[in-house]
mmCIF file of C-alpha atoms in Angstrom:
data_model
loop_
_atom_site.group_PDB
_atom_site.id
_atom_site.type_symbol
_atom_site.label_atom_id
_atom_site.label_comp_id
_atom_site.label_asym_id
_atom_site.label_seq_id
_atom_site.Cartn_x
_atom_site.Cartn_y
_atom_site.Cartn_z
ATOM 1 C CA MET I 90 -27.562 -11.206 31.948
ATOM 2 C CA TYR I 91 -24.043 -9.871 33.132
ATOM 3 C CA LEU I 92 -23.857 -13.275 35.224
ATOM 4 C CA THR I 93 -24.515 -15.488 32.256
ATOM 5 C CA TYR I 94 -21.698 -13.390 30.100
ATOM 6 C CA SER I 95 -19.456 -13.598 32.889
ATOM 7 C CA LEU I 96 -19.811 -17.511 33.076
ATOM 8 C CA LEU I 97 -19.617 -17.821 29.634
ATOM 9 C CA THR I 98 -16.631 -15.982 29.424
ATOM 10 C CA PHE I 99 -14.943 -17.740 32.166
ATOM 11 C CA ALA I 100 -15.704 -21.376 30.802
ATOM 12 C CA PHE I 101 -14.074 -19.849 27.556
ATOM 13 C CA PHE I 102 -11.229 -18.920 29.768
ATOM 14 C CA VAL I 103 -10.620 -22.308 31.397
ATOM 15 C CA THR I 104 -10.881 -24.064 27.959
ATOM 16 C CA VAL I 105 -8.259 -21.975 26.170
ATOM 17 C CA SER I 106 -5.688 -21.540 29.288
ATOM 18 C CA PRO I 107 -4.221 -25.275 28.526
ATOM 19 C CA TYR I 108 -3.742 -24.358 25.065
ATOM 20 C CA PHE I 109 -1.676 -21.159 26.003
ATOM 21 C CA GLY I 110 0.099 -23.064 28.661
ATOM 22 C CA TYR I 111 0.931 -25.765 26.155
ATOM 23 C CA GLN I 112 2.422 -23.120 23.643
ATOM 24 C CA ALA I 113 4.425 -21.462 26.415
ATOM 25 C CA LEU I 114 5.957 -24.527 27.895
ATOM 26 C CA ARG I 115 6.719 -26.155 24.454
ATOM 27 C CA TYR I 116 7.516 -22.981 21.945
ATOM 28 C CA ARG I 117 7.654 -19.841 24.375
ATOM 29 C CA LYS I 118 4.927 -18.289 22.956
ATOM 30 C CA TYR I 119 2.170 -16.232 24.593
ATOM 31 C CA VAL I 120 4.309 -15.948 27.759
ATOM 32 C CA SER I 121 4.349 -12.393 28.098
ATOM 33 C CA SER I 122 0.800 -11.508 26.409
ATOM 34 C CA PHE I 123 -0.856 -14.178 28.598
ATOM 35 C CA TRP I 124 0.222 -12.678 32.077
ATOM 36 C CA GLN I 125 -0.891 -9.273 30.510
ATOM 37 C CA ARG I 126 -4.117 -10.576 29.576
ATOM 38 C CA LEU I 127 -4.412 -11.832 33.141
ATOM 39 C CA GLY I 128 -4.016 -7.995 34.300
ATOM 40 C CA TYR I 129 -0.157 -8.334 35.146
ATOM 41 C CA LEU I 130 1.543 -5.376 33.241
ATOM 42 C CA PRO I 131 5.059 -4.704 32.793
ATOM 43 C CA VAL I 132 6.949 -2.302 35.128
ATOM 44 C CA SER I 133 8.202 -0.559 32.014
ATOM 45 C CA LEU I 134 4.762 1.084 31.945
ATOM 46 C CA ASN I 135 5.671 3.403 34.724
ATOM 47 C CA LEU I 136 2.261 2.358 36.543
ATOM 48 C CA ASP I 137 3.120 4.574 39.562
ATOM 49 C CA ALA I 138 2.650 7.624 37.758
ATOM 50 C CA GLU I 139 -0.557 9.939 37.432
ATOM 51 C CA SER I 140 -3.758 9.027 35.483
ATOM 52 C CA SER I 141 -3.691 8.032 31.729
ATOM 53 C CA ILE I 142 -5.901 7.752 28.748
ATOM 54 C CA TRP I 143 -6.406 4.160 27.472
ATOM 55 C CA ILE I 144 -7.191 3.556 23.697
ATOM 56 C CA HIS I 145 -7.754 -0.214 22.587
ATOM 57 C CA ALA I 146 -7.165 -1.357 19.069
ATOM 58 C CA VAL I 147 -7.801 -4.767 18.091
ATOM 59 C CA SER I 148 -5.061 -5.220 15.652
ATOM 60 C CA VAL I 149 -3.184 -3.680 12.852
ATOM 61 C CA GLY I 150 -6.072 -1.731 10.900
ATOM 62 C CA GLU I 151 -7.318 -0.279 14.300
ATOM 63 C CA VAL I 152 -3.739 0.680 15.564
ATOM 64 C CA LEU I 153 -3.300 2.475 12.305
ATOM 65 C CA THR I 154 -6.593 4.147 12.476
ATOM 66 C CA ALA I 155 -5.907 5.375 16.229
ATOM 67 C CA ARG I 156 -2.868 7.066 15.059
ATOM 68 C CA ALA I 157 -4.607 9.871 13.804
ATOM 69 C CA LEU I 158 -5.881 10.472 17.379
ATOM 70 C CA LEU I 159 -2.802 10.822 18.906
ATOM 71 C CA PRO I 160 -1.457 14.118 18.199
ATOM 72 C CA GLU I 161 -4.874 15.626 19.341
ATOM 73 C CA LEU I 162 -4.926 13.600 22.659
ATOM 74 C CA ARG I 163 -1.394 14.824 23.463
ATOM 75 C CA GLU I 164 -1.948 18.013 22.678
ATOM 76 C CA ARG I 165 -5.495 18.416 24.723
ATOM 77 C CA TYR I 166 -4.468 16.161 27.540
ATOM 78 C CA PRO I 167 -0.528 16.875 27.917
ATOM 79 C CA SER I 168 -0.627 15.759 31.701
ATOM 80 C CA LEU I 169 -1.977 12.377 30.889
ATOM 81 C CA ARG I 170 -0.184 9.380 29.816
ATOM 82 C CA LEU I 171 -1.170 7.462 26.617
ATOM 83 C CA PHE I 172 -1.469 3.782 26.817
ATOM 84 C CA MET I 173 -2.645 1.646 24.203
ATOM 85 C CA SER I 174 -3.978 -2.156 24.392
ATOM 86 C CA THR I 175 -4.277 -4.349 21.430
ATOM 87 C CA THR I 176 -5.505 -7.975 20.913
ATOM 88 C CA THR I 177 -3.288 -9.407 18.037
ATOM 89 C CA MET I 178 0.640 -9.879 18.077
ATOM 90 C CA THR I 179 0.654 -8.212 14.901
ATOM 91 C CA GLY I 180 -0.942 -5.038 16.228
ATOM 92 C CA GLN I 181 1.031 -5.041 19.286
ATOM 93 C CA ARG I 182 4.254 -5.180 17.043
ATOM 94 C CA LEU I 183 3.033 -2.238 14.988
ATOM 95 C CA ALA I 184 1.983 -0.080 18.044
ATOM 96 C CA ARG I 185 5.357 -0.561 19.717
ATOM 97 C CA GLN I 186 7.557 -0.035 16.427
ATOM 98 C CA ASN I 187 5.549 2.768 14.548
ATOM 99 C CA LEU I 188 3.372 4.904 16.808
ATOM 100 C CA GLN I 189 5.139 7.912 18.497
ATOM 101 C CA GLY I 190 3.752 9.728 21.450
ATOM 102 C CA LEU I 191 2.534 6.660 23.342
ATOM 103 C CA ASP I 192 3.684 5.963 26.970
ATOM 104 C CA GLY I 193 3.090 2.153 27.001
ATOM 105 C CA VAL I 194 1.615 -0.655 24.920
ATOM 106 C CA PHE I 195 0.064 -4.042 26.391
ATOM 107 C CA TYR I 196 -2.146 -6.691 25.644
ATOM 108 C CA PHE I 197 -5.894 -6.213 26.261
ATOM 109 C CA PRO I 198 -7.299 -8.220 29.333
ATOM 110 C CA PHE I 199 -9.465 -10.936 29.337
ATOM 111 C CA ASP I 200 -13.046 -9.550 30.142
ATOM 112 C CA LEU I 201 -13.459 -11.048 33.558
ATOM 113 C CA ASN I 202 -14.325 -8.878 36.536
ATOM 114 C CA PHE I 203 -11.292 -9.579 38.634
ATOM 115 C CA ILE I 204 -8.892 -9.346 35.843
ATOM 116 C CA VAL I 205 -10.264 -5.736 34.617
ATOM 117 C CA SER I 206 -10.713 -4.313 37.799
ATOM 118 C CA ARG I 207 -6.885 -4.867 38.400
ATOM 119 C CA THR I 208 -5.996 -3.647 34.949
ATOM 120 C CA LEU I 209 -7.899 -0.400 35.769
ATOM 121 C CA ARG I 210 -6.508 -0.009 39.144
ATOM 122 C CA LEU I 211 -2.780 -0.037 37.520
ATOM 123 C CA VAL I 212 -3.554 2.067 34.128
ATOM 124 C CA LYS I 213 -5.812 4.294 36.109
ATOM 125 C CA PRO I 214 -7.454 5.809 33.154
ATOM 126 C CA LYS I 215 -9.685 8.875 32.894
ATOM 127 C CA LEU I 216 -10.799 8.105 29.669
ATOM 128 C CA PHE I 217 -11.234 4.721 27.580
ATOM 129 C CA ILE I 218 -11.391 5.055 24.163
ATOM 130 C CA MET I 219 -12.475 1.860 21.909
ATOM 131 C CA MET I 220 -11.611 1.805 18.105
ATOM 132 C CA GLU I 221 -14.429 0.543 15.780
ATOM 133 C CA THR I 222 -16.731 -1.893 17.703
ATOM 134 C CA GLU I 223 -14.595 -3.424 20.344
ATOM 135 C CA ILE I 224 -17.477 -3.766 23.075
ATOM 136 C CA TRP I 225 -16.586 -5.545 26.136
ATOM 137 C CA PRO I 226 -19.358 -5.825 28.942
ATOM 138 C CA ASN I 227 -17.490 -6.292 32.336
ATOM 139 C CA LEU I 228 -14.682 -3.726 31.233
ATOM 140 C CA LEU I 229 -17.289 -1.271 30.129
ATOM 141 C CA ARG I 230 -19.368 -1.788 33.424
ATOM 142 C CA ALA I 231 -16.392 -1.251 35.600
ATOM 143 C CA CYS I 232 -15.382 1.974 33.909
ATOM 144 C CA HIS I 233 -18.582 3.297 34.675
ATOM 145 C CA ARG I 234 -18.490 2.137 38.176
ATOM 146 C CA ASN I 235 -14.933 3.883 38.494
ATOM 147 C CA GLY I 236 -16.017 7.081 36.853
ATOM 148 C CA VAL I 237 -13.810 6.419 33.703
ATOM 149 C CA LYS I 238 -15.323 8.126 30.566
ATOM 150 C CA THR I 239 -15.704 5.925 27.682
ATOM 151 C CA ILE I 240 -15.868 6.676 23.946
ATOM 152 C CA LEU I 241 -16.480 4.243 20.845
ATOM 153 C CA VAL I 242 -14.409 6.014 18.006
ATOM 154 C CA ASN I 243 -14.816 5.013 14.216
ATOM 155 C CA GLY I 244 -17.516 3.064 15.456
ATOM 156 C CA ARG I 245 -19.510 0.479 12.799
ATOM 157 C CA ILE I 246 -22.096 -1.973 13.064
ATOM 158 C CA SER I 247 -21.768 -4.279 9.999
ATOM 159 C CA SER I 248 -24.847 -6.031 8.251
ATOM 160 C CA ARG I 249 -23.198 -9.053 9.301
ATOM 161 C CA SER I 250 -22.865 -8.240 12.708
ATOM 162 C CA TYR I 251 -26.186 -6.563 13.452
ATOM 163 C CA PRO I 252 -28.332 -9.636 13.619
ATOM 164 C CA ARG I 253 -25.741 -11.158 16.232
ATOM 165 C CA TYR I 254 -26.189 -7.980 18.055
ATOM 166 C CA CYS I 255 -30.056 -8.194 17.908
ATOM 167 C CA ALA I 256 -30.090 -11.521 19.377
ATOM 168 C CA ILE I 257 -28.496 -10.483 22.404
ATOM 169 C CA ARG I 258 -30.244 -7.015 22.587
ATOM 170 C CA PRO I 259 -31.255 -7.073 26.413
ATOM 171 C CA LEU I 260 -27.549 -7.378 27.219
ATOM 172 C CA PHE I 261 -26.243 -5.057 24.543
ATOM 173 C CA GLN I 262 -28.746 -2.333 25.632
ATOM 174 C CA LYS I 263 -27.331 -2.551 29.101
ATOM 175 C CA VAL I 264 -23.506 -2.141 27.906
ATOM 176 C CA LEU I 265 -24.322 0.526 25.575
ATOM 177 C CA ALA I 266 -25.765 2.600 28.607
ATOM 178 C CA HIS I 267 -22.203 2.417 29.993
ATOM 179 C CA ILE I 268 -20.726 4.333 26.895
ATOM 180 C CA ASP I 269 -20.571 8.101 27.049
ATOM 181 C CA ARG I 270 -20.253 9.170 23.497
ATOM 182 C CA PHE I 271 -20.462 7.102 20.017
ATOM 183 C CA CYS I 272 -18.836 8.310 17.108
ATOM 184 C CA MET I 273 -20.164 6.233 14.003
ATOM 185 C CA GLN I 274 -18.514 5.953 10.727
ATOM 186 C CA GLY I 275 -21.889 6.143 8.731
ATOM 187 C CA ASN I 276 -25.518 7.082 9.003
ATOM 188 C CA GLU I 277 -26.289 3.363 8.767
ATOM 189 C CA SER I 278 -24.467 2.321 11.628
ATOM 190 C CA SER I 279 -25.785 4.935 13.561
ATOM 191 C CA ARG I 280 -29.214 3.859 12.971
ATOM 192 C CA ARG I 281 -28.437 0.226 13.585
ATOM 193 C CA LEU I 282 -26.687 1.398 17.116
ATOM 194 C CA ILE I 283 -29.891 3.270 18.244
ATOM 195 C CA ALA I 284 -32.403 0.467 17.047
ATOM 196 C CA LEU I 285 -29.916 -1.802 19.548
ATOM 197 C CA GLY I 286 -30.928 0.632 22.480
ATOM 198 C CA ALA I 287 -28.202 3.298 22.385
ATOM 199 C CA ASP I 288 -29.076 6.821 23.653
ATOM 200 C CA PRO I 289 -29.620 9.238 20.330
ATOM 201 C CA ALA I 290 -28.364 11.904 22.103
ATOM 202 C CA ARG I 291 -24.996 10.200 22.687
ATOM 203 C CA VAL I 292 -24.790 9.056 18.967
ATOM 204 C CA THR I 293 -22.851 11.328 16.374
ATOM 205 C CA VAL I 294 -21.840 10.706 12.751
ATOM 206 C CA THR I 295 -18.304 11.645 12.073
ATOM 207 C CA GLY I 296 -17.493 9.799 9.034
ATOM 208 C CA THR I 297 -14.585 7.271 8.982
ATOM 209 C CA LEU I 298 -11.268 8.108 10.672
ATOM 210 C CA LYS I 299 -9.274 5.943 8.622
ATOM 211 C CA PHE I 300 -8.824 8.836 5.935
ATOM 212 C CA ASP I 301 -7.448 11.030 8.419
ATOM 213 C CA SER I 302 -5.272 8.231 9.775
ATOM 214 C CA LEU I 303 -3.299 8.214 6.282
ATOM 215 C CA GLU I 304 -0.132 10.046 5.796
ATOM 216 C CA PRO I 305 0.694 11.445 2.506
ATOM 217 C CA PRO I 306 3.952 9.793 0.949
ATOM 218 C CA ALA I 307 5.584 12.926 1.254
ATOM 219 C CA ALA I 308 5.105 13.567 4.937
ATOM 220 C CA ARG I 309 6.500 9.649 5.564
ATOM 221 C CA PRO I 310 10.251 9.951 6.305
ATOM 222 C CA VAL I 311 10.125 6.447 7.040
ATOM 223 C CA LEU I 312 8.984 5.403 3.620
ATOM 224 C CA GLN I 313 11.664 5.388 1.027
ATOM 225 C CA THR I 314 10.775 6.705 -2.496
ATOM 226 C CA ARG I 315 9.797 4.248 -5.371
ATOM 227 C CA ASP I 316 13.106 4.196 -7.120
ATOM 228 C CA ARG I 317 14.849 3.293 -3.558
ATOM 229 C CA VAL I 318 12.099 0.463 -2.940
ATOM 230 C CA LEU I 319 12.912 -0.820 -6.250
ATOM 231 C CA ARG I 320 16.679 -0.904 -5.733
ATOM 232 C CA TYR I 321 16.380 -2.268 -2.321
ATOM 233 C CA PHE I 322 14.293 -5.312 -3.775
ATOM 234 C CA ARG I 323 16.419 -5.160 -6.841
ATOM 235 C CA ILE I 324 13.242 -5.184 -9.335
ATOM 236 C CA SER I 325 13.278 -3.719 -12.488
ATOM 237 C CA ASP I 326 11.170 -0.652 -13.065
ATOM 238 C CA ARG I 327 9.537 -2.337 -16.262
ATOM 239 C CA ARG I 328 8.339 -5.169 -14.396
ATOM 240 C CA HIS I 329 4.539 -5.444 -13.764
ATOM 241 C CA VAL I 330 4.351 -6.014 -10.044
ATOM 242 C CA VAL I 331 0.817 -7.369 -8.812
ATOM 243 C CA ILE I 332 0.359 -7.194 -5.043
ATOM 244 C CA ALA I 333 -2.162 -9.501 -3.132
ATOM 245 C CA ALA I 334 -2.566 -7.639 0.230
ATOM 246 C CA SER I 335 -3.781 -9.034 3.478
ATOM 247 C CA THR I 336 -5.062 -12.270 1.972
ATOM 248 C CA LEU I 337 -7.220 -14.973 3.838
ATOM 249 C CA ARG I 338 -7.371 -18.768 3.273
ATOM 250 C CA GLY I 339 -9.405 -19.468 0.174
ATOM 251 C CA GLU I 340 -7.932 -16.206 -1.883
ATOM 252 C CA GLU I 341 -4.278 -17.330 -2.300
ATOM 253 C CA GLU I 342 -5.557 -19.883 -5.241
ATOM 254 C CA PRO I 343 -7.712 -17.622 -7.256
ATOM 255 C CA VAL I 344 -4.742 -15.091 -7.037
ATOM 256 C CA LEU I 345 -2.480 -17.758 -8.258
ATOM 257 C CA ARG I 346 -4.589 -18.669 -11.003
ATOM 258 C CA ALA I 347 -4.848 -15.277 -12.187
ATOM 259 C CA PHE I 348 -1.353 -14.570 -11.880
ATOM 260 C CA ALA I 349 -0.521 -18.116 -14.117
ATOM 261 C CA LYS I 350 -2.760 -16.305 -16.850
ATOM 262 C CA ILE I 351 -0.680 -12.931 -16.369
ATOM 263 C CA LYS I 352 2.555 -14.928 -16.837
ATOM 264 C CA LEU I 353 1.655 -16.480 -20.019
ATOM 265 C CA ALA I 354 0.966 -12.961 -21.331
ATOM 266 C CA THR I 355 3.583 -10.974 -19.461
ATOM 267 C CA SER I 356 6.479 -13.239 -18.703
ATOM 268 C CA ASP I 357 8.419 -10.964 -16.215
ATOM 269 C CA ALA I 358 5.388 -10.101 -14.110
ATOM 270 C CA PHE I 359 5.975 -10.423 -10.283
ATOM 271 C CA LEU I 360 3.702 -11.068 -7.752
ATOM 272 C CA ILE I 361 4.062 -10.272 -4.195
ATOM 273 C CA ILE I 362 1.253 -12.012 -1.651
ATOM 274 C CA ALA I 363 0.925 -10.564 2.024
ATOM 275 C CA PRO I 364 -0.964 -13.081 3.896
ATOM 276 C CA ARG I 365 -3.029 -11.427 6.828
ATOM 277 C CA HIS I 366 -2.081 -13.936 9.463
ATOM 278 C CA PRO I 367 1.741 -14.562 10.259
ATOM 279 C CA GLU I 368 1.021 -18.251 11.261
ATOM 280 C CA ARG I 369 0.000 -18.945 7.367
ATOM 281 C CA PHE I 370 3.019 -17.887 5.845
ATOM 282 C CA ASP I 371 4.626 -21.514 5.822
ATOM 283 C CA GLU I 372 1.129 -22.591 4.276
ATOM 284 C CA VAL I 373 1.081 -19.911 1.565
ATOM 285 C CA VAL I 374 4.716 -20.333 0.471
ATOM 286 C CA ARG I 375 3.939 -24.224 -0.243
ATOM 287 C CA MET I 376 1.034 -23.348 -1.839
ATOM 288 C CA VAL I 377 2.730 -21.065 -4.380
ATOM 289 C CA ASP I 378 5.302 -23.862 -4.776
ATOM 290 C CA PHE I 379 2.616 -26.444 -5.665
ATOM 291 C CA ALA I 380 1.298 -24.124 -8.184
ATOM 292 C CA GLY I 381 4.304 -24.501 -9.818
ATOM 293 C CA PHE I 382 6.201 -20.821 -9.341
ATOM 294 C CA SER I 383 9.411 -20.065 -8.210
ATOM 295 C CA VAL I 384 8.879 -18.553 -4.617
ATOM 296 C CA SER I 385 11.001 -16.956 -1.604
ATOM 297 C CA ARG I 386 9.997 -15.637 1.616
ATOM 298 C CA ARG I 387 10.800 -11.687 1.932
ATOM 299 C CA SER I 388 12.986 -12.548 5.071
ATOM 300 C CA ASP I 389 15.195 -14.856 2.737
ATOM 301 C CA LEU I 390 15.718 -12.350 -0.298
ATOM 302 C CA GLN I 391 19.383 -11.708 -1.043
ATOM 303 C CA ILE I 392 19.515 -7.934 -0.930
ATOM 304 C CA ASP I 393 22.126 -7.649 -3.340
ATOM 305 C CA ALA I 394 20.689 -9.422 -6.027
ATOM 306 C CA GLU I 395 17.480 -9.210 -8.021
ATOM 307 C CA PRO I 396 14.760 -11.762 -6.984
ATOM 308 C CA ARG I 397 15.184 -14.851 -9.328
ATOM 309 C CA VAL I 398 11.518 -15.840 -8.214
ATOM 310 C CA ASP I 399 8.203 -15.478 -9.823
ATOM 311 C CA VAL I 400 6.530 -14.766 -6.193
ATOM 312 C CA VAL I 401 7.644 -13.234 -2.885
ATOM 313 C CA VAL I 402 5.672 -14.012 0.168
ATOM 314 C CA LEU I 403 5.632 -11.025 2.823
ATOM 315 C CA ASP I 404 6.585 -12.617 5.734
ATOM 316 C CA THR I 405 7.591 -9.386 7.665
ATOM 317 C CA ILE I 406 5.373 -6.867 9.467
ATOM 318 C CA GLY I 407 5.203 -3.334 8.677
ATOM 319 C CA GLU I 408 6.400 -3.359 5.160
ATOM 320 C CA LEU I 409 3.394 -3.722 3.035
ATOM 321 C CA ALA I 410 2.566 0.235 3.105
ATOM 322 C CA ARG I 411 6.169 1.143 1.556
ATOM 323 C CA LEU I 412 5.661 -1.720 -1.026
ATOM 324 C CA TYR I 413 2.406 -0.012 -2.375
ATOM 325 C CA GLN I 414 4.800 2.362 -3.934
ATOM 326 C CA ILE I 415 6.224 -0.267 -6.457
ATOM 327 C CA ALA I 416 2.634 -1.953 -7.409
ATOM 328 C CA THR I 417 1.249 -1.847 -10.601
ATOM 329 C CA VAL I 418 -2.095 -2.923 -9.465
ATOM 330 C CA VAL I 419 -3.269 -4.122 -6.000
ATOM 331 C CA PHE I 420 -5.932 -6.927 -4.857
ATOM 332 C CA VAL I 421 -7.073 -6.119 -1.372
ATOM 333 C CA GLY I 422 -7.908 -9.507 0.311
ATOM 334 C CA GLY I 423 -10.353 -10.346 2.942
ATOM 335 C CA SER I 424 -13.035 -9.641 0.085
ATOM 336 C CA LEU I 425 -13.211 -12.908 -2.165
ATOM 337 C CA VAL I 426 -14.130 -14.651 0.867
ATOM 338 C CA ASP I 427 -17.027 -13.615 3.347
ATOM 339 C CA VAL I 428 -15.084 -11.976 6.040
ATOM 340 C CA GLY I 429 -15.986 -8.284 5.605
ATOM 341 C CA GLY I 430 -12.948 -6.960 3.372
ATOM 342 C CA HIS I 431 -9.795 -4.871 4.400
ATOM 343 C CA ASN I 432 -8.776 -1.333 4.308
ATOM 344 C CA ILE I 433 -8.266 -0.199 0.625
ATOM 345 C CA LEU I 434 -7.195 3.084 1.570
ATOM 346 C CA GLU I 435 -3.304 2.463 2.013
ATOM 347 C CA PRO I 436 -2.752 1.687 -1.548
ATOM 348 C CA ALA I 437 -5.211 4.433 -2.762
ATOM 349 C CA ILE I 438 -3.156 7.114 -1.120
ATOM 350 C CA PHE I 439 -0.093 5.911 -3.327
ATOM 351 C CA GLY I 440 -2.501 6.395 -6.461
ATOM 352 C CA LYS I 441 -2.843 2.635 -7.371
ATOM 353 C CA PRO I 442 -5.414 1.056 -9.002
ATOM 354 C CA ILE I 443 -7.262 -1.137 -6.420
ATOM 355 C CA VAL I 444 -9.264 -4.202 -7.234
ATOM 356 C CA PHE I 445 -11.490 -6.007 -4.237
ATOM 357 C CA GLY I 446 -14.021 -8.701 -4.022
ATOM 358 C CA PRO I 447 -17.761 -8.612 -3.349
ATOM 359 C CA TRP I 448 -17.309 -9.012 0.225
ATOM 360 C CA MET I 449 -16.756 -5.477 1.713
ATOM 361 C CA GLN I 450 -19.540 -4.935 4.551
ATOM 362 C CA ASN I 451 -16.686 -4.041 6.994
ATOM 363 C CA PHE I 452 -15.822 -1.146 4.775
ATOM 364 C CA LYS I 453 -19.217 -0.447 3.182
ATOM 365 C CA GLU I 454 -19.162 3.424 3.055
ATOM 366 C CA VAL I 455 -15.664 3.459 1.758
ATOM 367 C CA ALA I 456 -16.155 0.701 -0.977
ATOM 368 C CA GLU I 457 -19.388 2.327 -2.039
ATOM 369 C CA THR I 458 -17.850 5.844 -2.203
ATOM 370 C CA PHE I 459 -14.983 4.287 -4.413
ATOM 371 C CA LEU I 460 -17.144 2.477 -6.831
ATOM 372 C CA ALA I 461 -19.349 5.319 -7.155
ATOM 373 C CA ALA I 462 -16.244 7.626 -8.282
ATOM 374 C CA ASN I 463 -14.820 4.823 -10.467
ATOM 375 C CA ALA I 464 -11.986 4.781 -8.310
ATOM 376 C CA ALA I 465 -11.522 1.066 -7.815
ATOM 377 C CA CYS I 466 -12.968 -2.123 -9.429
ATOM 378 C CA GLN I 467 -15.054 -4.932 -7.783
ATOM 379 C CA VAL I 468 -14.842 -8.407 -8.791
ATOM 380 C CA HIS I 469 -17.463 -11.302 -7.724
ATOM 381 C CA SER I 470 -15.472 -14.245 -8.528
ATOM 382 C CA GLY I 471 -11.813 -15.871 -9.272
ATOM 383 C CA GLY I 472 -12.604 -15.361 -13.033
ATOM 384 C CA GLU I 473 -13.530 -11.983 -12.781
ATOM 385 C CA LEU I 474 -10.250 -11.716 -11.067
ATOM 386 C CA GLU I 475 -8.204 -12.961 -13.696
ATOM 387 C CA GLU I 476 -9.743 -10.836 -16.484
ATOM 388 C CA THR I 477 -9.742 -7.674 -14.264
ATOM 389 C CA LEU I 478 -6.052 -7.850 -13.241
ATOM 390 C CA GLN I 479 -5.140 -8.778 -16.940
ATOM 391 C CA ALA I 480 -7.395 -6.072 -18.397
ATOM 392 C CA LEU I 481 -5.380 -3.295 -15.961
ATOM 393 C CA LEU I 482 -1.848 -4.863 -16.631
ATOM 394 C CA ASN I 483 -2.748 -4.092 -20.552
ATOM 395 C CA ASP I 484 -4.301 -0.459 -20.091
ATOM 396 C CA PRO I 485 -1.768 1.962 -18.603
ATOM 397 C CA VAL I 486 -4.381 4.779 -19.189
ATOM 398 C CA ARG I 487 -7.054 3.212 -17.070
ATOM 399 C CA ARG I 488 -4.656 2.187 -14.295
ATOM 400 C CA ALA I 489 -3.477 5.925 -14.191
ATOM 401 C CA GLY I 490 -7.058 6.912 -14.184
ATOM 402 C CA LEU I 491 -8.234 4.907 -11.391
ATOM 403 C CA GLY I 492 -4.911 5.440 -9.312
ATOM 404 C CA ALA I 493 -5.252 9.194 -9.551
ATOM 405 C CA THR I 494 -9.025 9.152 -8.699
ATOM 406 C CA ALA I 495 -8.393 6.952 -5.761
ATOM 407 C CA ARG I 496 -5.939 9.287 -4.593
ATOM 408 C CA ALA I 497 -7.959 12.422 -4.899
ATOM 409 C CA LEU I 498 -10.789 10.603 -3.308
ATOM 410 C CA VAL I 499 -8.603 10.138 -0.186
ATOM 411 C CA GLU I 500 -7.482 13.657 -0.179
ATOM 412 C CA SER I 501 -10.943 15.327 -0.346
ATOM 413 C CA ASN I 502 -12.228 13.113 2.430
ATOM 414 C CA ARG I 503 -9.484 14.376 5.021
ATOM 415 C CA GLY I 504 -10.649 16.311 7.858
#
């Protein structure tokens, strides 16, 4: 099974290498990341030093969740260096800019034996921590052979991924045997993992770490107050601000249709769209313009003048969290298309009314908790999105109730 997996992985590596090479030669993209994915890590990581703890977080969401672990790891293992790897460019940038206490950040290697062996020799981990469900067979087998302890933290097995894992259960069961501890988000994920072959004695339900990864607004010195953010963006305190966060292809259209209805009733309404993937910034700007709205990129805004546009496309990394402060209502994307949803806790900690779509399987327990407490609104179509956003903008009492309940729910689930 491992041989088949390795051959398929190598075939994929050979297939994508020309693309990476072309992008590197023409646009200078992926130059440093490609070499790191081959196991050639930068000398700035001080790889001649002693052992380490290696945390792997795929992208932005996992990086933010891993933040909650860093103080405890630093206190408990003061002699070990803390490294983090990411898969995406946005996750890499966030980890470098926003996480204190890391000794280095690098790109996750391709899961080929000769590459992961080289990476392990350089990083010298005593402990390898995977955030959520990042399970890589060759790396985990290499960790096992080299005596590296492995832990899956904030683990989950979604209803969407479970059938795929069942299809490769013989391989998956062998891989799970190389993981020393599973810390799962909920009972359902725990049951699915055990059904896939995990040793029940190694499985613990710890709840979601995402609640603990959130810092309360008062504890965020880098975040400006709401008034300062409003002044910074030159937005009047009286304007209704709708934020569409982490949107994916297929979601901007219904958001823009909903905003068109909102503008008919509230002419000074203002929309901020934050696409999930940076490579879609240009596409979304064109889409907004085609819909008939005046639009600007966040990076093009004149800081000394109020935006004279209807819509701003957030084309920067790391600003979305502070912008939640000025939102009147927040739609969290990845949920109107069958992707699995995105994290709703960031706007919740700011006490904002939250709307999301029907596809929340990646955050099933959190979404169900919020809905049961009447702390968020779920819609099932673009038409429902229009109605719900309009209703919330017309009802300040309901907005306040939803936001207060959402924030209280986050606070009560910490620890």
